[in-house]
CSV table of C-alpha atoms in Angstrom, one decimal:
chain,number,residue,atom,x,y,z
E,1,MET,CA,81.6,-12.8,36.5
E,2,PRO,CA,78.2,-13.6,38.2
E,3,ILE,CA,75.1,-11.9,37.1
E,4,GLU,CA,74.0,-8.9,39.0
E,5,ILE,CA,70.3,-8.7,39.9
E,6,LEU,CA,68.3,-5.4,40.1
E,7,THR,CA,64.9,-5.6,41.8
E,8,TYR,CA,62.1,-3.1,41.3
E,9,VAL,CA,58.7,-3.3,43.1
E,10,LEU,CA,56.2,-1.9,40.7
E,11,GLY,CA,52.4,-1.3,40.4
E,12,SER,CA,49.5,-1.6,42.7
E,13,LEU,CA,50.0,-5.4,43.1
E,14,SER,CA,53.6,-4.9,44.2
E,15,ASN,CA,55.1,-6.9,41.5
E,16,ASN,CA,58.8,-7.8,41.5
E,17,THR,CA,60.3,-6.7,38.2
E,18,TYR,CA,63.9,-7.9,37.8
E,19,CYS,CA,66.8,-7.1,35.6
E,20,ALA,CA,69.5,-9.8,35.2
E,21,VAL,CA,72.7,-7.9,34.3
E,22,ASP,CA,76.0,-9.2,32.8
E,23,GLN,CA,78.4,-6.4,33.8
E,24,ALA,CA,81.2,-7.6,31.6
E,25,ALA,CA,79.0,-7.3,28.5
E,26,ARG,CA,77.1,-4.3,29.8
E,27,GLN,CA,73.9,-6.0,28.9
E,28,ALA,CA,70.7,-6.7,30.8
E,29,VAL,CA,67.4,-8.5,30.3
E,30,VAL,CA,64.2,-7.3,32.1
E,31,ILE,CA,62.0,-10.0,33.6
E,32,ASP,CA,58.2,-9.6,34.0
E,33,PRO,CA,58.0,-5.8,33.6
E,34,SER,CA,54.9,-4.5,35.4
E,35,PHE,CA,53.2,-1.1,35.5
E,36,GLY,CA,55.6,1.8,35.5
E,37,ALA,CA,58.4,-0.1,34.0
E,38,ARG,CA,59.8,3.0,32.2
E,39,LYS,CA,61.8,3.7,35.5
E,40,VAL,CA,63.6,0.4,34.9
E,41,LEU,CA,64.7,1.4,31.5
E,42,ASP,CA,65.8,4.8,32.8
E,43,ASP,CA,67.8,3.2,35.5
E,44,LEU,CA,69.5,0.9,33.0
E,45,HIS,CA,70.5,3.8,30.8
E,46,ALA,CA,71.8,5.7,33.8
E,47,ARG,CA,74.0,2.7,34.6
E,48,GLY,CA,75.3,2.5,31.0
E,49,LEU,CA,73.6,-0.8,30.4
E,50,SER,CA,71.8,-1.9,27.2
E,51,LEU,CA,68.6,-3.9,27.2
E,52,SER,CA,68.9,-7.0,25.1
E,53,ALA,CA,65.5,-8.7,25.7
E,54,VAL,CA,62.3,-8.9,27.7
E,55,TRP,CA,61.7,-12.3,29.4
E,56,LEU,CA,58.2,-13.2,30.7
E,57,THR,CA,57.5,-16.0,33.1
E,58,HIS,CA,53.8,-15.9,32.2
E,59,ALA,CA,51.2,-13.6,30.7
E,60,HIS,CA,49.1,-12.4,33.6
E,61,PHE,CA,48.5,-8.7,33.2
E,62,ASP,CA,50.6,-7.6,36.1
E,63,HIS,CA,53.6,-9.3,34.7
E,64,ILE,CA,53.3,-7.9,31.2
E,65,ALA,CA,51.9,-4.4,31.7
E,66,GLY,CA,55.3,-2.7,31.2
E,67,VAL,CA,56.2,-4.5,28.0
E,68,LYS,CA,54.7,-1.9,25.6
E,69,GLU,CA,56.0,0.9,27.7
E,70,ILE,CA,59.6,-0.4,27.5
E,71,LEU,CA,59.4,-1.2,23.8
E,72,SER,CA,58.0,2.2,22.8
E,73,ALA,CA,60.9,3.9,24.6
E,74,LEU,CA,63.6,2.0,22.8
E,75,PRO,CA,65.2,3.2,19.6
E,76,ALA,CA,65.0,-0.3,18.2
E,77,PRO,CA,62.9,-3.3,19.3
E,78,VAL,CA,64.3,-6.1,21.4
E,79,PRO,CA,62.9,-9.7,21.6
E,80,VAL,CA,60.1,-10.5,24.0
E,81,GLY,CA,59.9,-14.1,25.2
E,82,LEU,CA,56.8,-16.0,26.3
E,83,HIS,CA,55.8,-19.6,26.2
E,84,PRO,CA,53.3,-20.3,23.4
E,85,LEU,CA,50.8,-21.9,25.7
E,86,ASP,CA,50.3,-18.4,27.3
E,87,LEU,CA,49.6,-16.7,24.0
E,88,PRO,CA,45.8,-17.0,24.5
E,89,LEU,CA,46.2,-15.2,27.8
E,90,TRP,CA,48.4,-12.5,26.3
E,91,ARG,CA,45.8,-11.9,23.5
E,92,GLU,CA,43.2,-11.3,26.3
E,93,ASP,CA,45.5,-8.6,27.7
E,94,GLY,CA,46.5,-10.9,30.5
E,95,GLY,CA,43.0,-11.0,32.0
E,96,ALA,CA,43.3,-7.3,33.0
E,97,GLY,CA,39.6,-6.5,32.4
E,98,THR,CA,38.5,-9.1,34.9
E,99,TRP,CA,40.3,-7.1,37.6
E,100,GLY,CA,39.3,-3.6,36.4
E,101,TYR,CA,42.5,-2.8,34.7
E,102,HIS,CA,42.6,-1.6,31.1
E,103,PHE,CA,45.5,-1.8,28.7
E,104,ASN,CA,46.4,-3.4,25.4
E,105,ALA,CA,49.2,-6.0,25.5
E,106,GLY,CA,50.1,-5.2,21.9
E,107,PRO,CA,51.5,-7.6,19.2
E,108,ASP,CA,52.4,-11.2,20.1
E,109,PRO,CA,55.8,-11.8,21.6
E,110,ASP,CA,58.3,-12.8,18.9
E,111,LEU,CA,60.4,-15.2,21.0
E,112,LEU,CA,58.5,-18.3,22.0
E,113,TRP,CA,60.1,-20.3,24.8
E,114,GLN,CA,60.6,-24.0,24.5
E,115,ALA,CA,61.2,-26.3,27.4
E,116,ASP,CA,64.8,-26.7,28.5
E,117,GLN,CA,66.1,-24.2,25.9
E,118,THR,CA,68.8,-21.7,27.0
E,119,ALA,CA,68.6,-18.0,27.0
E,120,ALA,CA,71.5,-15.7,27.4
E,121,VAL,CA,72.3,-12.2,28.7
E,122,GLY,CA,75.8,-11.4,27.6
E,123,THR,CA,77.9,-14.4,28.5
E,124,SER,CA,75.6,-15.6,31.3
E,125,THR,CA,73.1,-18.4,30.4
E,126,ALA,CA,69.8,-19.4,31.9
E,127,VAL,CA,67.8,-22.6,31.3
E,128,VAL,CA,64.1,-22.1,30.6
E,129,ARG,CA,62.0,-24.7,32.4
E,130,HIS,CA,58.3,-25.1,31.5
E,131,THR,CA,56.4,-25.1,34.8
E,132,PRO,CA,52.7,-25.1,34.3
E,133,GLY,CA,50.1,-24.8,37.1
E,134,HIS,CA,49.7,-21.1,37.7
E,135,THR,CA,49.1,-20.7,33.9
E,136,PRO,CA,49.5,-23.3,31.2
E,137,GLY,CA,52.6,-21.6,29.8
E,138,HIS,CA,54.4,-20.6,32.9
E,139,VAL,CA,58.2,-20.9,32.9
E,140,VAL,CA,61.1,-20.2,35.2
E,141,PHE,CA,64.6,-19.0,34.4
E,142,ILE,CA,67.4,-20.8,36.2
E,143,PHE,CA,71.0,-19.4,36.2
E,144,ALA,CA,72.6,-22.6,37.6
E,145,GLN,CA,76.1,-21.2,37.7
E,146,ASP,CA,74.8,-18.4,39.9
E,147,HIS,CA,72.5,-20.5,42.0
E,148,VAL,CA,69.5,-18.2,41.2
E,149,ALA,CA,66.1,-19.0,39.8
E,150,PHE,CA,63.5,-16.4,38.7
E,151,THR,CA,60.2,-18.2,39.6
E,152,GLY,CA,57.4,-15.9,38.6
E,153,ASP,CA,54.2,-16.9,40.3
E,154,LEU,CA,55.1,-20.6,40.7
E,155,ILE,CA,56.4,-20.5,44.2
E,156,PHE,CA,56.7,-17.8,46.9
E,157,ARG,CA,58.3,-17.6,50.3
E,158,ARG,CA,56.2,-20.1,52.3
E,159,SER,CA,53.5,-20.0,49.6
E,160,VAL,CA,52.7,-21.0,46.0
E,161,GLY,CA,50.9,-19.5,43.0
E,162,ARG,CA,47.2,-19.3,42.7
E,163,THR,CA,45.5,-22.1,40.7
E,164,ASP,CA,41.9,-20.9,40.9
E,165,LEU,CA,42.3,-18.5,37.9
E,166,PRO,CA,41.6,-19.7,34.3
E,167,GLY,CA,44.2,-22.2,33.1
E,168,GLY,CA,45.3,-23.0,36.7
E,169,ASN,CA,45.9,-26.5,37.8
E,170,GLY,CA,46.9,-27.4,41.3
E,171,GLN,CA,48.3,-30.8,40.6
E,172,ALA,CA,50.4,-29.5,37.7
E,173,LEU,CA,51.7,-26.7,39.9
E,174,ALA,CA,52.8,-29.1,42.6
E,175,GLU,CA,54.5,-31.3,40.1
E,176,SER,CA,56.3,-28.3,38.6
E,177,ILE,CA,57.7,-27.3,42.0
E,178,ARG,CA,58.8,-30.8,42.8
E,179,ASN,CA,60.4,-31.5,39.5
E,180,HIS,CA,62.0,-28.1,38.7
E,181,ILE,CA,62.4,-26.3,42.0
E,182,TYR,CA,63.0,-28.8,44.7
E,183,THR,CA,65.5,-30.6,42.6
E,184,LEU,CA,67.8,-27.6,42.5
E,185,PRO,CA,70.7,-27.2,45.0
E,186,PRO,CA,69.3,-26.1,48.4
E,187,GLU,CA,71.3,-22.9,48.4
E,188,THR,CA,69.6,-21.7,45.1
E,189,VAL,CA,68.0,-18.3,45.7
E,190,LEU,CA,64.3,-18.1,44.5
E,191,LEU,CA,63.2,-14.7,43.2
E,192,SER,CA,59.5,-14.7,42.8
E,193,GLY,CA,57.0,-12.4,41.2
E,194,HIS,CA,55.8,-11.0,44.6
E,195,GLY,CA,57.2,-10.8,48.0
E,196,PRO,CA,60.7,-11.5,49.5
E,197,GLN,CA,63.3,-13.9,48.2
E,198,THR,CA,63.8,-17.3,49.6
E,199,THR,CA,65.9,-20.5,48.9
E,200,VAL,CA,65.1,-24.0,47.8
E,201,GLY,CA,66.3,-25.3,51.2
E,202,GLU,CA,64.0,-23.1,53.1
E,203,GLU,CA,61.0,-24.0,51.1
E,204,LEU,CA,61.7,-27.7,51.3
E,205,ASP,CA,61.7,-27.4,55.0
E,206,GLU,CA,59.0,-24.8,55.6
E,207,ASN,CA,56.6,-24.5,52.7
E,208,PRO,CA,53.3,-26.0,53.8
E,209,TYR,CA,51.7,-26.3,50.3
E,210,VAL,CA,53.9,-28.8,48.5
């Protein structure tokens, strides 16, 4: 059974927070929970789904703001995954203070992504690809069997992630897109951290930045 994807637009920066759901196992993971993520957890409970993990593409504040809110509402903790190269950003609360936001990210994540490892929700499996450029530890999650990739702030519809923030690198970002996004089948759906979905084929033809 293919994964089901739930999308929530949260916070003042209109972040896409996603849930990848394995209906057969009645399990879900939440990806990049932003401000107000408690509503995501409430929705999962209403659907009779259990949360098995929190997956983070990177540690900018708008992508991690809901982690503590979700964990504090659970009867038992679940793993939180982040690439180790983004731990310094996490420990600076995702850079929130620079933008006038104030919150404490909390303890370090306990699941540290490694390049090309697999991560599972129920019986569905994603590959974790290290895709630096927007941040040093940015990753994407690719469900190859479902032709879906969660791309965080690496690539957007007709655009790409910022590289002018601390830790950004334009050349690395372009290489990450070429090596890990443009090599996917053209029908692969790209679900980014902001804005509408797109596909690999569309971005190959129409993205002006890479």
